[in-house]
Amino acid sequence: MEYDSAALKDVHALIDAVAEQNTARVIDAFRRHRVSDAHFSGTTGYGYNDAGRDTLDAVMADIMGAEAALVRTQFASGTHAIACALFGVLRPGGRLLSAAGTPYDTLRGVIGGALSKDAGYTGSLSDIGVNYSELPLKDGGPDLDGLEAAAAEADAVFIQRSCGYEARRAIDIDTLERMTALIHDANPDAITLVDNCYCEFVQTREPCMAGADLVMGSLIKNPGGGLAPAGGYIAGRADLVSLAAARLTAPGIGSECGATLGGGRLLYQGLFLAPHVTAQALKTAVFAAALLDSMGFRTEPAFDAPRADTIQMIHFGEPERLLRFCRGIQAASPVDSFARPEPGYMPGYGCPVVMAAGTFVQGGSAELTCDAPMREPYTAFLQGGMTYEAGKYGVLHAASHINGGM
């Protein structure tokens, strides 16, 4: 197992520089909104007049460069936050365009129609008469040449930044800015919605700073800093955030309800740590790419390539090596290290999935996890790592078992 450690340090130094800028932005937002320990106490019942919840919304909006935000543990997942945004802005007969190919597996059930394997009424967008189309990827990235014409007929344009379970490039913030400009030039009324999962704090700007109308994500990924116990967020134009809030709760209630039950400190502290934790995850991904490449496996992105998300793809080409790597990650985890991941069916996925996640937060992708759909080309999707030291340990342990032993 040999790799260029000097080149690795240079890449890590660039990651640290981004983390410094993002940390300054986060602290400045906390200071502007006068965050105090009084904001951590929480509420019960309806959660009326929850100053901690409302201040966290304002802090997140500031960090994201948005007019408003909705940060809630009541979001069951990033998919739930995205679904609330889509159902909030679209109406029967509306036209939704996916501008970066087919969305991630769990979102296909939200959209429904031909994308969903479930028959009958499931409560999807298709069921309420929303029309769906997608612009296929071109050379592993968004088709910028075809985007203008496709967006001209859409009411809302959905952009998934991360690779998901596809062997494609994550969409960097400069490319996203070009996309939102093309969409709004072609159709000023079109609403751009960006799935930001795995991408927060990887670069120094966020989607609303690049022209997006709404951005959505999960708190158990980057912005939760490994401390948020659950939840998601939506940020963007104030009117659109209000529409999404009405889907999370009810029309007329919106963001005014939702008890925090004393969990506010974890959300605030996780957000404060998020730029640093994201940097640790990126360093882990870079190390994994360098190591596995030196062992003869194809990795995407390459260790020294620019990154827009925290996901590291490792192409194993056959199922057994993939399974052994995932089991090695699990065995090197601080929680449930004794468990043996086996492929199985998961809600929202179209094929068996193996998931290694020995995490303090169930499924917390800010921590070191590795999962894969059990289908060709048998690619592992590694992400997270709250500390580089633990991430490196886990990757080394898993790599040592690829050819046998697990």
Tab-separated table of C-alpha atoms in Angstrom:
chain	number	residue	atom	x	y	z
A	1	MET	CA	0.000	0.000	0.000
A	2	GLU	CA	1.961	2.986	-1.271
A	3	TYR	CA	0.819	6.493	-2.156
A	4	ASP	CA	2.347	9.961	-2.452
A	5	SER	CA	2.099	11.253	1.122
A	6	ALA	CA	3.563	14.663	0.207
A	7	ALA	CA	0.899	15.219	-2.474
A	8	LEU	CA	-1.729	14.090	0.029
A	9	LYS	CA	-0.598	16.753	2.503
A	10	ASP	CA	-0.882	19.443	-0.188
A	11	VAL	CA	-4.491	18.454	-0.896
A	12	HIS	CA	-5.273	18.382	2.821
A	13	ALA	CA	-3.857	21.891	3.196
A	14	LEU	CA	-6.307	23.157	0.557
A	15	ILE	CA	-9.172	21.514	2.451
A	16	ASP	CA	-8.075	23.216	5.667
A	17	ALA	CA	-8.063	26.606	3.930
A	18	VAL	CA	-11.689	26.133	2.854
A	19	ALA	CA	-12.632	25.041	6.378
A	20	GLU	CA	-11.108	28.224	7.807
A	21	GLN	CA	-13.222	30.425	5.536
A	22	ASN	CA	-16.392	28.474	6.237
A	23	THR	CA	-15.778	28.483	9.989
A	24	ALA	CA	-15.418	32.254	9.939
A	25	ARG	CA	-18.731	32.546	8.078
A	26	VAL	CA	-20.472	30.313	10.616
A	27	ILE	CA	-19.086	32.165	13.642
A	28	ASP	CA	-19.982	35.525	12.107
A	29	ALA	CA	-23.571	34.330	11.675
A	30	PHE	CA	-23.730	33.166	15.293
A	31	ARG	CA	-22.416	36.534	16.437
A	32	ARG	CA	-24.786	38.569	14.266
A	33	HIS	CA	-27.790	36.739	15.666
A	34	ARG	CA	-26.528	36.939	19.258
A	35	VAL	CA	-26.694	33.222	19.981
A	36	SER	CA	-26.891	32.557	23.732
A	37	ASP	CA	-27.257	29.518	25.964
A	38	ALA	CA	-30.834	30.691	26.442
A	39	HIS	CA	-31.456	29.437	22.885
A	40	PHE	CA	-30.632	25.835	23.881
A	41	SER	CA	-33.429	25.177	26.387
A	42	GLY	CA	-36.157	24.166	23.934
A	43	THR	CA	-39.942	23.940	24.122
A	44	THR	CA	-42.649	21.292	24.382
A	45	GLY	CA	-46.127	20.812	22.956
A	46	TYR	CA	-46.848	23.112	20.055
A	47	GLY	CA	-43.529	24.906	20.403
A	48	TYR	CA	-44.977	28.400	20.138
A	49	ASN	CA	-42.558	31.314	20.538
A	50	ASP	CA	-39.469	29.094	20.491
A	51	ALA	CA	-36.696	31.696	20.350
A	52	GLY	CA	-34.005	29.047	19.993
A	53	ARG	CA	-35.702	27.439	16.992
A	54	ASP	CA	-36.390	30.764	15.276
A	55	THR	CA	-32.856	32.042	15.876
A	56	LEU	CA	-31.383	28.824	14.469
A	57	ASP	CA	-33.490	29.355	11.343
A	58	ALA	CA	-32.046	32.857	11.017
A	59	VAL	CA	-28.485	31.645	11.581
A	60	MET	CA	-28.857	28.922	8.946
A	61	ALA	CA	-30.343	31.392	6.458
A	62	ASP	CA	-27.385	33.708	7.039
A	63	ILE	CA	-24.848	30.895	6.565
A	64	MET	CA	-26.593	29.729	3.397
A	65	GLY	CA	-26.924	33.204	1.921
A	66	ALA	CA	-30.704	32.849	1.938
A	67	GLU	CA	-33.672	35.026	2.895
A	68	ALA	CA	-35.112	32.406	5.241
A	69	ALA	CA	-34.533	28.883	6.492
A	70	LEU	CA	-36.372	26.039	8.172
A	71	VAL	CA	-34.199	23.804	10.402
A	72	ARG	CA	-36.173	21.014	12.050
A	73	THR	CA	-35.638	17.635	13.678
A	74	GLN	CA	-39.190	16.882	12.475
A	75	PHE	CA	-37.721	16.238	9.023
A	76	ALA	CA	-37.243	12.460	8.959
A	77	SER	CA	-34.455	12.674	6.378
A	78	GLY	CA	-32.997	14.772	3.600
A	79	THR	CA	-35.490	13.100	1.261
A	80	HIS	CA	-38.325	14.329	3.506
A	81	ALA	CA	-37.003	17.902	3.360
A	82	ILE	CA	-36.729	17.711	-0.439
A	83	ALA	CA	-40.238	16.249	-0.674
A	84	CYS	CA	-41.673	19.105	1.417
A	85	ALA	CA	-39.978	21.611	-0.880
A	86	LEU	CA	-41.228	19.912	-4.060
A	87	PHE	CA	-44.799	19.488	-2.802
A	88	GLY	CA	-44.694	23.045	-1.496
A	89	VAL	CA	-43.877	24.750	-4.788
A	90	LEU	CA	-45.566	22.420	-7.318
A	91	ARG	CA	-49.276	22.169	-8.077
A	92	PRO	CA	-51.410	19.695	-10.077
A	93	GLY	CA	-50.516	20.059	-13.736
A	94	GLY	CA	-47.135	21.558	-12.848
A	95	ARG	CA	-43.981	20.584	-14.694
A	96	LEU	CA	-40.885	19.349	-12.865
A	97	LEU	CA	-37.555	18.979	-14.641
A	98	SER	CA	-34.615	17.094	-13.180
A	99	ALA	CA	-31.615	18.887	-14.678
A	100	ALA	CA	-28.939	16.345	-13.721
A	101	GLY	CA	-30.290	13.004	-14.874
A	102	THR	CA	-32.305	10.573	-12.772
A	103	PRO	CA	-32.435	11.524	-9.077
A	104	TYR	CA	-31.181	9.426	-6.173
A	105	ASP	CA	-33.102	6.212	-5.415
A	106	THR	CA	-35.216	7.450	-2.489
A	107	LEU	CA	-36.435	10.473	-4.469
A	108	ARG	CA	-37.811	8.318	-7.252
A	109	GLY	CA	-40.713	7.277	-5.037
A	110	VAL	CA	-41.405	10.941	-4.238
A	111	ILE	CA	-41.653	11.761	-7.937
A	112	GLY	CA	-43.531	8.572	-8.805
A	113	GLY	CA	-44.788	7.623	-12.233
A	114	ALA	CA	-42.321	5.693	-14.373
A	115	LEU	CA	-39.540	6.308	-11.822
A	116	SER	CA	-41.350	4.410	-9.057
A	117	LYS	CA	-41.584	0.634	-8.811
A	118	ASP	CA	-44.657	0.884	-6.580
A	119	ALA	CA	-47.988	0.355	-8.291
A	120	GLY	CA	-51.111	2.337	-7.498
A	121	TYR	CA	-51.558	5.480	-5.450
A	122	THR	CA	-48.557	6.205	-3.220
A	123	GLY	CA	-48.946	9.932	-2.564
A	124	SER	CA	-46.245	10.866	-5.071
A	125	LEU	CA	-46.035	14.006	-7.191
A	126	SER	CA	-47.221	11.958	-10.142
A	127	ASP	CA	-50.355	10.990	-8.220
A	128	ILE	CA	-51.401	14.630	-7.878
A	129	GLY	CA	-50.819	15.300	-11.580
A	130	VAL	CA	-47.314	16.782	-11.606
A	131	ASN	CA	-45.592	16.112	-14.921
A	132	TYR	CA	-41.977	14.983	-14.781
A	133	SER	CA	-39.122	15.062	-17.274
A	134	GLU	CA	-35.373	14.840	-16.975
A	135	LEU	CA	-32.339	16.063	-18.850
A	136	PRO	CA	-29.853	13.185	-19.163
A	137	LEU	CA	-26.278	13.669	-18.101
A	138	LYS	CA	-23.694	14.447	-20.749
A	139	ASP	CA	-20.160	13.093	-20.350
A	140	GLY	CA	-20.766	12.466	-16.650
A	141	GLY	CA	-22.054	15.953	-15.875
A	142	PRO	CA	-25.027	18.248	-16.521
A	143	ASP	CA	-25.903	18.984	-20.138
A	144	LEU	CA	-25.454	22.736	-20.153
A	145	ASP	CA	-26.096	22.921	-23.900
A	146	GLY	CA	-29.529	21.336	-23.559
A	147	LEU	CA	-30.531	22.949	-20.288
A	148	GLU	CA	-31.895	26.222	-21.630
A	149	ALA	CA	-34.418	24.574	-23.943
A	150	ALA	CA	-35.459	22.018	-21.337
A	151	ALA	CA	-35.945	24.637	-18.627
A	152	ALA	CA	-38.114	26.842	-20.829
A	153	GLU	CA	-41.059	24.467	-20.330
A	154	ALA	CA	-40.610	23.796	-16.599
A	155	ASP	CA	-42.273	25.270	-13.540
A	156	ALA	CA	-39.570	23.914	-11.231
A	157	VAL	CA	-36.084	22.598	-11.944
A	158	PHE	CA	-34.507	20.127	-9.539
A	159	ILE	CA	-30.724	19.825	-9.341
A	160	GLN	CA	-29.046	17.042	-7.373
A	161	ARG	CA	-25.488	18.128	-6.640
A	162	SER	CA	-23.965	14.928	-5.246
A	163	CYS	CA	-23.299	11.817	-7.269
A	164	GLY	CA	-25.872	9.750	-5.348
A	165	TYR	CA	-25.429	6.138	-6.458
A	166	GLU	CA	-24.328	7.110	-9.964
A	167	ALA	CA	-20.777	7.196	-11.323
A	168	ARG	CA	-20.869	10.877	-12.152
A	169	ARG	CA	-19.232	14.084	-11.024
A	170	ALA	CA	-20.732	16.092	-8.206
A	171	ILE	CA	-21.859	19.534	-9.349
A	172	ASP	CA	-19.472	22.197	-8.106
A	173	ILE	CA	-20.730	25.624	-7.127
A	174	ASP	CA	-19.442	27.397	-10.251
A	175	THR	CA	-21.221	24.902	-12.522
A	176	LEU	CA	-24.358	25.266	-10.407
A	177	GLU	CA	-24.202	29.037	-10.859
A	178	ARG	CA	-24.031	28.579	-14.641
A	179	MET	CA	-27.020	26.247	-14.451
A	180	THR	CA	-29.203	28.593	-12.405
A	181	ALA	CA	-28.322	31.493	-14.731
A	182	LEU	CA	-29.265	29.443	-17.815
A	183	ILE	CA	-32.534	28.335	-16.205
A	184	HIS	CA	-33.591	31.816	-15.099
A	185	ASP	CA	-32.608	33.367	-18.427
A	186	ALA	CA	-34.694	30.802	-20.293
A	187	ASN	CA	-37.598	30.927	-17.852
A	188	PRO	CA	-37.610	33.686	-15.201
A	189	ASP	CA	-40.604	32.081	-13.461
A	190	ALA	CA	-38.962	28.682	-13.021
A	191	ILE	CA	-38.058	27.771	-9.431
A	192	THR	CA	-34.656	26.156	-8.955
A	193	LEU	CA	-34.451	23.605	-6.129
A	194	VAL	CA	-31.060	22.169	-5.172
A	195	ASP	CA	-30.421	18.952	-3.274
A	196	ASN	CA	-27.353	19.974	-1.274
A	197	CYS	CA	-26.847	16.697	0.631
A	198	TYR	CA	-23.155	15.846	1.132
A	199	CYS	CA	-22.125	19.211	-0.358
A	200	GLU	CA	-22.467	21.720	2.481
A	201	PHE	CA	-19.176	23.414	3.436
A	202	VAL	CA	-17.162	21.503	0.828
A	203	GLN	CA	-16.616	24.792	-1.000
A	204	THR	CA	-16.779	28.371	0.240
A	205	ARG	CA	-20.181	29.186	-1.288
A	206	GLU	CA	-23.597	27.560	-1.014
A	207	PRO	CA	-26.315	27.249	-3.699
A	208	CYS	CA	-28.386	30.320	-2.750
A	209	MET	CA	-25.208	32.354	-3.212
A	210	ALA	CA	-25.096	30.945	-6.737
A	211	GLY	CA	-28.663	31.820	-7.743
A	212	ALA	CA	-30.683	28.872	-6.396
A	213	ASP	CA	-34.190	29.630	-5.146
A	214	LEU	CA	-34.336	26.785	-2.604
A	215	VAL	CA	-31.735	24.454	-1.127
A	216	MET	CA	-32.424	21.355	0.942
A	217	GLY	CA	-30.358	18.914	2.959
A	218	SER	CA	-30.031	16.552	5.910
A	219	LEU	CA	-28.743	17.405	9.374
A	220	ILE	CA	-27.181	13.970	9.874
A	221	LYS	CA	-24.846	14.762	7.009
A	222	ASN	CA	-22.454	17.720	6.781
A	223	PRO	CA	-24.392	20.561	8.494
A	224	GLY	CA	-25.123	18.563	11.640
A	225	GLY	CA	-21.429	18.230	12.403
A	226	GLY	CA	-21.975	14.680	13.644
A	227	LEU	CA	-23.938	15.951	16.669
A	228	ALA	CA	-27.426	16.611	15.277
A	229	PRO	CA	-29.526	13.578	16.270
A	230	ALA	CA	-31.958	13.886	13.347
A	231	GLY	CA	-33.519	16.383	10.970
A	232	GLY	CA	-33.081	18.418	7.840
A	233	TYR	CA	-33.206	21.963	6.542
A	234	ILE	CA	-34.644	24.067	3.740
A	235	ALA	CA	-33.305	27.540	2.901
A	236	GLY	CA	-33.923	30.097	0.191
A	237	ARG	CA	-36.526	32.642	-0.845
A	238	ALA	CA	-38.777	33.476	2.091
A	239	ASP	CA	-42.014	32.845	0.180
A	240	LEU	CA	-40.862	29.428	-0.979
A	241	VAL	CA	-39.597	28.406	2.461
A	242	SER	CA	-43.067	29.290	3.792
A	243	LEU	CA	-44.695	27.021	1.213
A	244	ALA	CA	-42.396	24.162	2.207
A	245	ALA	CA	-43.103	24.787	5.908
A	246	ALA	CA	-46.820	24.414	5.185
A	247	ARG	CA	-46.137	20.923	3.879
A	248	LEU	CA	-44.046	19.960	6.913
A	249	THR	CA	-46.761	21.095	9.349
A	250	ALA	CA	-50.005	22.455	7.860
A	251	PRO	CA	-51.201	25.476	5.889
A	252	GLY	CA	-51.715	28.372	8.281
A	253	ILE	CA	-49.255	26.913	10.783
A	254	GLY	CA	-46.062	26.712	8.747
A	255	SER	CA	-42.907	27.396	10.750
A	256	GLU	CA	-44.727	28.698	13.848
A	257	CYS	CA	-44.998	25.255	15.452
A	258	GLY	CA	-42.610	22.443	16.171
A	259	ALA	CA	-41.269	21.808	19.662
A	260	THR	CA	-37.498	21.418	20.048
A	261	LEU	CA	-37.711	19.346	23.258
A	262	GLY	CA	-34.405	20.613	24.611
A	263	GLY	CA	-32.349	19.390	21.658
A	264	GLY	CA	-31.332	22.806	20.387
A	265	ARG	CA	-27.786	22.733	21.739
A	266	LEU	CA	-26.848	19.747	19.594
A	267	LEU	CA	-28.134	21.495	16.472
A	268	TYR	CA	-26.303	24.730	17.222
A	269	GLN	CA	-23.080	23.028	18.270
A	270	GLY	CA	-23.202	20.638	15.320
A	271	LEU	CA	-23.632	23.547	12.924
A	272	PHE	CA	-20.705	25.328	14.575
A	273	LEU	CA	-18.519	22.235	14.088
A	274	ALA	CA	-19.802	21.455	10.586
A	275	PRO	CA	-17.027	23.142	8.530
A	276	HIS	CA	-14.342	21.319	10.535
A	277	VAL	CA	-16.135	17.955	10.475
A	278	THR	CA	-16.714	18.302	6.724
A	279	ALA	CA	-12.983	18.942	6.286
A	280	GLN	CA	-12.226	15.769	8.261
A	281	ALA	CA	-14.563	13.810	5.985
A	282	LEU	CA	-12.905	15.257	2.883
A	283	LYS	CA	-9.443	14.365	4.182
A	284	THR	CA	-10.673	10.818	4.787
A	285	ALA	CA	-12.082	10.619	1.259
A	286	VAL	CA	-8.827	11.928	-0.234
A	287	PHE	CA	-6.825	9.375	1.734
A	288	ALA	CA	-9.140	6.551	0.642
A	289	ALA	CA	-8.841	7.585	-3.007
A	290	ALA	CA	-5.050	7.674	-2.849
A	291	LEU	CA	-4.764	4.360	-0.996
A	292	LEU	CA	-7.268	2.376	-3.049
A	293	ASP	CA	-5.861	3.771	-6.294
A	294	SER	CA	-2.401	2.563	-5.237
A	295	MET	CA	-3.946	-0.888	-4.742
A	296	GLY	CA	-5.197	-0.951	-8.335
A	297	PHE	CA	-8.837	0.041	-7.866
A	298	ARG	CA	-10.461	2.814	-9.886
A	299	THR	CA	-11.557	5.684	-7.661
A	300	GLU	CA	-13.691	8.750	-8.358
A	301	PRO	CA	-12.847	11.502	-7.751
A	302	ALA	CA	-9.089	11.020	-7.903
A	303	PHE	CA	-7.377	11.990	-4.665
A	304	ASP	CA	-6.109	15.289	-6.105
A	305	ALA	CA	-9.231	16.215	-8.097
A	306	PRO	CA	-11.449	19.166	-7.098
A	307	ARG	CA	-14.381	18.065	-4.960
A	308	ALA	CA	-17.949	19.280	-4.574
A	309	ASP	CA	-19.250	16.613	-2.177
A	310	THR	CA	-17.872	14.319	0.512
A	311	ILE	CA	-18.592	11.066	-1.338
A	312	GLN	CA	-15.731	8.835	-2.480
A	313	MET	CA	-16.503	6.178	-5.074
A	314	ILE	CA	-14.417	3.009	-5.170
A	315	HIS	CA	-15.126	0.673	-8.085
A	316	PHE	CA	-14.568	-2.959	-7.085
A	317	GLY	CA	-16.073	-4.643	-10.152
A	318	GLU	CA	-17.336	-7.672	-8.252
A	319	PRO	CA	-19.500	-8.190	-5.164
A	320	GLU	CA	-17.224	-10.060	-2.755
A	321	ARG	CA	-14.489	-7.452	-2.567
A	322	LEU	CA	-17.132	-4.756	-2.185
A	323	LEU	CA	-18.739	-6.628	0.704
A	324	ARG	CA	-15.410	-7.254	2.421
A	325	PHE	CA	-14.517	-3.559	2.230
A	326	CYS	CA	-17.867	-2.499	3.711
A	327	ARG	CA	-17.526	-5.093	6.460
A	328	GLY	CA	-14.037	-3.794	7.195
A	329	ILE	CA	-15.416	-0.276	7.651
A	330	GLN	CA	-18.047	-1.630	10.056
A	331	ALA	CA	-15.478	-3.648	12.006
A	332	ALA	CA	-13.324	-0.526	12.507
A	333	SER	CA	-16.256	1.560	13.785
A	334	PRO	CA	-16.691	2.726	17.396
A	335	VAL	CA	-20.298	1.477	17.507
A	336	ASP	CA	-21.559	-1.994	16.476
A	337	SER	CA	-18.087	-3.054	15.349
A	338	PHE	CA	-19.176	-6.675	15.898
A	339	ALA	CA	-22.009	-6.435	13.342
A	340	ARG	CA	-21.643	-7.981	9.888
A	341	PRO	CA	-23.351	-5.920	7.147
A	342	GLU	CA	-25.393	-7.992	4.710
A	343	PRO	CA	-27.196	-6.779	1.581
A	344	GLY	CA	-30.878	-6.209	2.102
A	345	TYR	CA	-33.841	-4.240	0.841
A	346	MET	CA	-34.196	-0.739	2.266
A	347	PRO	CA	-37.206	1.606	1.980
A	348	GLY	CA	-36.905	3.709	-1.156
A	349	TYR	CA	-34.240	1.630	-2.922
A	350	GLY	CA	-34.785	-0.490	-6.013
A	351	CYS	CA	-32.237	-3.230	-5.259
A	352	PRO	CA	-30.513	-4.782	-2.236
A	353	VAL	CA	-28.176	-2.345	-0.489
A	354	VAL	CA	-25.293	-3.025	1.876
A	355	MET	CA	-24.704	-0.360	4.508
A	356	ALA	CA	-21.781	-0.125	6.905
A	357	ALA	CA	-22.563	2.490	9.541
A	358	GLY	CA	-21.121	1.965	13.000
A	359	THR	CA	-22.251	5.422	14.042
A	360	PHE	CA	-23.391	7.229	17.173
A	361	VAL	CA	-26.320	8.670	15.173
A	362	GLN	CA	-28.204	5.979	13.264
A	363	GLY	CA	-27.212	6.306	9.600
A	364	GLY	CA	-25.277	9.482	10.364
A	365	SER	CA	-23.309	10.151	7.185
A	366	ALA	CA	-21.198	12.824	8.856
A	367	GLU	CA	-19.578	9.859	10.581
A	368	LEU	CA	-17.600	7.254	8.632
A	369	THR	CA	-20.027	5.140	6.622
A	370	CYS	CA	-19.888	3.096	3.449
A	371	ASP	CA	-22.794	1.797	1.437
A	372	ALA	CA	-23.452	0.352	-1.981
A	373	PRO	CA	-26.290	-0.877	-4.155
A	374	MET	CA	-25.630	-4.523	-5.003
A	375	ARG	CA	-25.565	-4.030	-8.722
A	376	GLU	CA	-22.902	-3.616	-11.366
A	377	PRO	CA	-20.281	-2.109	-11.382
A	378	TYR	CA	-20.261	-2.900	-7.623
A	379	THR	CA	-19.167	0.518	-6.478
A	380	ALA	CA	-18.721	1.448	-2.822
A	381	PHE	CA	-19.781	4.933	-1.743
A	382	LEU	CA	-17.654	6.017	1.196
A	383	GLN	CA	-18.500	9.182	3.087
A	384	GLY	CA	-17.996	10.968	6.361
A	385	GLY	CA	-15.445	10.736	9.125
A	386	MET	CA	-15.780	13.050	12.129
A	387	THR	CA	-12.027	12.857	12.704
A	388	TYR	CA	-9.399	12.188	10.074
A	389	GLU	CA	-7.543	9.897	12.469
A	390	ALA	CA	-10.549	7.599	12.874
A	391	GLY	CA	-11.387	7.850	9.169
A	392	LYS	CA	-7.872	6.851	8.164
A	393	TYR	CA	-7.916	3.981	10.641
A	394	GLY	CA	-11.196	2.711	9.223
A	395	VAL	CA	-10.070	2.910	5.603
A	396	LEU	CA	-6.776	1.135	6.357
A	397	HIS	CA	-8.618	-1.606	8.229
A	398	ALA	CA	-11.128	-2.097	5.413
A	399	ALA	CA	-8.447	-2.061	2.714
A	400	SER	CA	-6.504	-4.780	4.491
A	401	HIS	CA	-9.504	-7.119	4.239
A	402	ILE	CA	-10.447	-6.609	0.585
A	403	ASN	CA	-8.781	-9.814	-0.559
A	404	GLY	CA	-10.050	-11.951	2.300
A	405	GLY	CA	-10.665	-12.144	5.999
A	406	MET	CA	-14.142	-10.615	6.457
